[in-house]
Coordinates of C-alpha atoms in Angstrom, one line a residue:
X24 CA -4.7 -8.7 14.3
X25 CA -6.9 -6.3 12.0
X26 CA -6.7 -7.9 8.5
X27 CA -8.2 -6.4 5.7
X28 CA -8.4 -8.1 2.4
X29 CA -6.9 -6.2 -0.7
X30 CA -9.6 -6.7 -3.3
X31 CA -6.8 -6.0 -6.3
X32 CA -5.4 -9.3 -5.6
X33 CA -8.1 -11.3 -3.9
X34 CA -11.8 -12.6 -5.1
X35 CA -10.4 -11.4 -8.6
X36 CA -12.6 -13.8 -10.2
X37 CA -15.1 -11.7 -9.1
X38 CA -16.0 -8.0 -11.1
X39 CA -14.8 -5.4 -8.5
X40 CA -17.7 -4.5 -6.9
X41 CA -18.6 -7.9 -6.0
X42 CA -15.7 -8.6 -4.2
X43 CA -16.6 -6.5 -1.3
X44 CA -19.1 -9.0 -0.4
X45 CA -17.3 -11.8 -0.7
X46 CA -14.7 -10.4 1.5
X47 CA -17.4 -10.1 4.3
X48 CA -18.5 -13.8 3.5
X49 CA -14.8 -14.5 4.5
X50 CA -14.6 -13.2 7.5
X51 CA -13.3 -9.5 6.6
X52 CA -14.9 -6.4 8.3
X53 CA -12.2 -4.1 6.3
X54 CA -10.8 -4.1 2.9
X55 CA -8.2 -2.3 1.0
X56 CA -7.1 -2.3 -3.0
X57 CA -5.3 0.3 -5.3
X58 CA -7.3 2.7 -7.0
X59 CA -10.8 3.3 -7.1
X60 CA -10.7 5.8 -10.0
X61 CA -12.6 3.1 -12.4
X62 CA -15.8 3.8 -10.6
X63 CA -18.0 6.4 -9.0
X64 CA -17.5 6.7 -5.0
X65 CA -20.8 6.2 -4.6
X66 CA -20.5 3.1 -5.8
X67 CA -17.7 1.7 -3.9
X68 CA -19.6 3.3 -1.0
X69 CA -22.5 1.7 -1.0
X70 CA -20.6 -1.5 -1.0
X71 CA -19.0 -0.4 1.8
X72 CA -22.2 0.2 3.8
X73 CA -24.2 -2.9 2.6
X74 CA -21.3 -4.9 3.7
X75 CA -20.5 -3.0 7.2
X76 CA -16.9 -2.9 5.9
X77 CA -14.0 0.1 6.3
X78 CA -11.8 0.9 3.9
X79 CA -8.8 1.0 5.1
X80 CA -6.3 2.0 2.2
X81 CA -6.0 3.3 -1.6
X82 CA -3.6 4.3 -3.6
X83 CA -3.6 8.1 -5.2
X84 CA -3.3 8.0 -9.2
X85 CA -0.3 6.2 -10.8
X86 CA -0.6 7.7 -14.2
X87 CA -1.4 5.3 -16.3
X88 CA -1.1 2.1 -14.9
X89 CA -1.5 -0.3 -18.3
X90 CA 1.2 1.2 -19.7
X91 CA 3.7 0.6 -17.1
X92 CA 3.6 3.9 -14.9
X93 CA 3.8 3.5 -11.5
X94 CA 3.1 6.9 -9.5
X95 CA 4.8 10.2 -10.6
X96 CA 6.1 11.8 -7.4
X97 CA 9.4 11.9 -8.5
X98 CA 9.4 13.3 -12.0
X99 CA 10.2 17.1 -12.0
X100 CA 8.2 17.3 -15.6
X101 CA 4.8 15.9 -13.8
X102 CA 4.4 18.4 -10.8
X103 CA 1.1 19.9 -12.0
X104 CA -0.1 15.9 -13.4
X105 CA 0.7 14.8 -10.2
X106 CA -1.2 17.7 -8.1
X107 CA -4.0 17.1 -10.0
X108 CA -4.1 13.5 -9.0
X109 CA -3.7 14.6 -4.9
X110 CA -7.2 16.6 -5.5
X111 CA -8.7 13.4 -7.1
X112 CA -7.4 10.8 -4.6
X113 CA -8.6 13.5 -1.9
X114 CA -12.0 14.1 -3.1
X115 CA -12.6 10.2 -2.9
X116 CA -10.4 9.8 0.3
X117 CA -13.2 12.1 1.7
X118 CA -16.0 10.3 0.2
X119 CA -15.0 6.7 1.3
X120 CA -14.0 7.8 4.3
X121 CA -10.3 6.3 4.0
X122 CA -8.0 7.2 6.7
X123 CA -4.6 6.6 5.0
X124 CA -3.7 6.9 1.6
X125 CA -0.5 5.5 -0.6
X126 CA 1.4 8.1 -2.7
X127 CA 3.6 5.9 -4.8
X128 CA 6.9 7.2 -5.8
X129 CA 7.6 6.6 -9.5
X130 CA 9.9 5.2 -12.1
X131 CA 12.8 7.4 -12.1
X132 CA 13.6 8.6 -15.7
X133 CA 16.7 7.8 -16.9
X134 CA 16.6 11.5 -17.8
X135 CA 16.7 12.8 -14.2
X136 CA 19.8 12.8 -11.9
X137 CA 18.4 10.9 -8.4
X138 CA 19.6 14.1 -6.4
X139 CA 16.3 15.6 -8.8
X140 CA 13.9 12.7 -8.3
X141 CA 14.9 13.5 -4.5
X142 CA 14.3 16.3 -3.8
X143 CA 10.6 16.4 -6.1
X144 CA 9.3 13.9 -4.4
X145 CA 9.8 15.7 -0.7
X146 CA 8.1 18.6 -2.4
X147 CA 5.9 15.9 -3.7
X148 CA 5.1 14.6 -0.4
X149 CA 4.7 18.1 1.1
X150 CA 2.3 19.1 -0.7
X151 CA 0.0 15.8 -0.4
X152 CA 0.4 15.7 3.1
X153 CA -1.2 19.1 3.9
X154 CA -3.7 18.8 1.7
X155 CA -4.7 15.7 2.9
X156 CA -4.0 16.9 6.5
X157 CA -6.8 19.1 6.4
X158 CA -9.1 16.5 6.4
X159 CA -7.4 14.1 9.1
X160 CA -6.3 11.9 6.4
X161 CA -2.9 10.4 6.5
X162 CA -0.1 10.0 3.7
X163 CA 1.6 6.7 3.5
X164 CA 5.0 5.9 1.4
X165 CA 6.3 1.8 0.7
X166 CA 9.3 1.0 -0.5
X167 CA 9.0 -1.1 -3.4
X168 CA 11.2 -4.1 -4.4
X169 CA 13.2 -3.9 -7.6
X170 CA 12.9 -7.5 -8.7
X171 CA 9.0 -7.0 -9.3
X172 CA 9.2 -3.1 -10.2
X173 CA 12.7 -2.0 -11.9
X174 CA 13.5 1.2 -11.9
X175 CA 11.2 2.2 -9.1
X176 CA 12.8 5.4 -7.0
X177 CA 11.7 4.4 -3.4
X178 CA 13.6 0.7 -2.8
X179 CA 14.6 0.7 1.0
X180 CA 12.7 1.2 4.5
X181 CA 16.1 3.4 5.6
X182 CA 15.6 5.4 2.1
X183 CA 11.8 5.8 3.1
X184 CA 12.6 6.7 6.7
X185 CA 15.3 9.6 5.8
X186 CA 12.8 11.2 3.2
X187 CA 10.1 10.8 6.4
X188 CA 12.4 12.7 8.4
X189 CA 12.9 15.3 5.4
X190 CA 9.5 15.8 4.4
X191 CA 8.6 16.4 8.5
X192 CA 5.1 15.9 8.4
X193 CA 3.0 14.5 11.1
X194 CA 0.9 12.8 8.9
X195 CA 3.1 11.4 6.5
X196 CA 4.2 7.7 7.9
X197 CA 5.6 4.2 6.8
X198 CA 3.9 1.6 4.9
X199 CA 5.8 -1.7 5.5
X200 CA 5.4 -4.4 3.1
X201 CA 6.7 -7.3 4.3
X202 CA 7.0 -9.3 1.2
X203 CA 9.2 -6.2 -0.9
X204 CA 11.4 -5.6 1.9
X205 CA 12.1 -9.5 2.5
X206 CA 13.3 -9.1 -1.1
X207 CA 15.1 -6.1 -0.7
X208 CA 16.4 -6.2 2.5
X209 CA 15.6 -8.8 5.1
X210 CA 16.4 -8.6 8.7
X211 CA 12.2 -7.8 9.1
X212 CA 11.8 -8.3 12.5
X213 CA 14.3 -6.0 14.0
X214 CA 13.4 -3.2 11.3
X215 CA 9.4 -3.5 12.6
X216 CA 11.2 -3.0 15.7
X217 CA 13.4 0.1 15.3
X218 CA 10.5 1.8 13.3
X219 CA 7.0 0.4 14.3
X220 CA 6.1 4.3 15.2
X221 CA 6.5 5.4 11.9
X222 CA 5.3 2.2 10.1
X223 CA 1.2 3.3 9.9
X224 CA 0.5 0.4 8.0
X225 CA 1.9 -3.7 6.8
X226 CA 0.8 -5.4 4.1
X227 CA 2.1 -9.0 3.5
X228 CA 2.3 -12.1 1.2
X229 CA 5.0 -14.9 1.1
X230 CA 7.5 -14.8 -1.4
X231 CA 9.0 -16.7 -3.5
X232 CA 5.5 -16.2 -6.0
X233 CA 4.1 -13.4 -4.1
X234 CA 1.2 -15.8 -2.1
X235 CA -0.4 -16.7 0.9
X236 CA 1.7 -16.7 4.6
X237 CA 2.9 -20.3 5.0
X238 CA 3.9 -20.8 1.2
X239 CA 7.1 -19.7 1.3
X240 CA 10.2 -18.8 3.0
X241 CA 9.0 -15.9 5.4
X242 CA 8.3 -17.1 8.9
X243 CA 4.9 -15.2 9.4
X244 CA 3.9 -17.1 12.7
X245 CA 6.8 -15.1 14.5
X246 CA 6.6 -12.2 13.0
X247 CA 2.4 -12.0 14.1
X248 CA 3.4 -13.1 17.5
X249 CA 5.8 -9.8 17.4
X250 CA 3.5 -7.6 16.4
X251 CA 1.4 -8.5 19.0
X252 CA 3.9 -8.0 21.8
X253 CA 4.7 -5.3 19.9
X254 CA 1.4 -3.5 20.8
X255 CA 1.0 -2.7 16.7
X256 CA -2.5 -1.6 16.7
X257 CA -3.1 -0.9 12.7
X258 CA -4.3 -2.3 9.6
X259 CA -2.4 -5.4 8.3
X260 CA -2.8 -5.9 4.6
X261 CA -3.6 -9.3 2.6
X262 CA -1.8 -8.0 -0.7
X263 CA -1.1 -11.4 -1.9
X264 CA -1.3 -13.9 -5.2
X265 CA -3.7 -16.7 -3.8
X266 CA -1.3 -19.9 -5.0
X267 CA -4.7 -21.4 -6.3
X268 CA -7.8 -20.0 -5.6
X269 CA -8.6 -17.2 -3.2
X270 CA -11.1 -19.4 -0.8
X271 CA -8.4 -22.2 -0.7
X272 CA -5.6 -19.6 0.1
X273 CA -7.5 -18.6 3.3
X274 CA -6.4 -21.7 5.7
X275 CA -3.2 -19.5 7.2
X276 CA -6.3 -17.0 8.9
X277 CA -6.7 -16.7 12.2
X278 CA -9.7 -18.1 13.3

């Protein structure tokens, strides 16, 4: 398996920049987190190169983030705020050499009818997609559970894979988090199956309490086994709450 570490949730005791390091003490060649808008891409960069590390993954603005916003892709009034954020998130795509990126779909006002929010974010989409296209760079969407995020638009892997098959971009795929759709939906083993060539990207974490594989009720052995016979050959996610610390939450790795 290719596991990268997602620096948002793990080494957090650790300033950012640090935690590429300690990622690579761990055993991680490749790393992912959500937004890298705090600091220059240099920075992050350089980290990456000391290191020998990829990125594999970030996240394109959210708006702002402290205050509760979480993406904008389907609010009709934010077309031009959310544009503006595809020519950030693409200028450092480019410069951290990321090959995917996550467009996240928004809290749908209660203002605007879902048949809006709809059809917004396929234009949404659209328009990230080729921009991003031009550059080789790939366009991910993740349904979102609505326990941790209420009000979120994007809920359901067969609600992602219909706007997928609306938006009809070849670079426009699946990212399939294992621990929101366990939440939402279950029955993970035979949706990975039905959809692994549109699913461009997993992340995982146990749930209940968001943690490490093996502390809760998901049975992760099987499902890695299945990915394997499965021939899935991309980038699987750590995007989980260490129970404790993050060094004693790595005893589920492969080794």
């Amino acid at each position: 398996m290719k596991l990268a570490a997602n620096l948002s949730m793990l080494f957090t005791e650790l300033p950012f920049l640090d935690r590429f390091g300690a990622a690579k003490a761990a055993g991680f060649d490749a790393v992912e987190f959500l937004f890298p808008y705090a600091f220059p891409p240099e920075d992050i960069a350089m980290r990456l190169a000391e290191h020998g590390q990829g990125l594999v993954l970030h996240n394109l603005p959210p708006g702002d983030w402290e205050a509760g916003e979480r993406g904008m892709a389907c609010d009709p009034r934010r077309v031009d705020e959310f544009r503006a954020g595809v020519a950030l998130g693409l200028r450092y795509a480019v410069a951290l050499g990321v090959p995917q990126v996550h467009c996240m779909a928004g809290l749908r006002p209660a203002d605007v009818a879902p048949e809006q929010a709809h059809s917004t974010y396929i234009a949404n989409l659209r328009h990230a997609a080729d921009q991003f296209a031009a550059h080789g760079i790939g366009v991910l969407i993740e349904p979102i559970n609505h326990f941790d995020m209420p009000g979120y638009f994007l809920t359901g892997s067969r609600q992602a894979l219909g706007i997928l098959a609306a938006c009809a971009r070849p670079n426009l795929g699946l990212q399939y988090d294992i621990y929101h759709m366990q939440r939402m939906e279950g029955e993970l083993a035979n949706t990975i199956k039905a959809n692994l060539a549109q699913i461009r990207h997993i992340q995982i974490a146990d749930t209940p309490g968001r943690h490490e594989p093996g502390t809760g009720e998901i049975n992760y052995p099987y499902l890695f086994r299945l990915l394997d016979q499965l021939g899935y050959d991309g980038w699987i996610g750590c995007e989980y709450r260490p129970q404790t610390t993050t060094a004693a939450s790595l005893g589920w790795l492969p080794r």
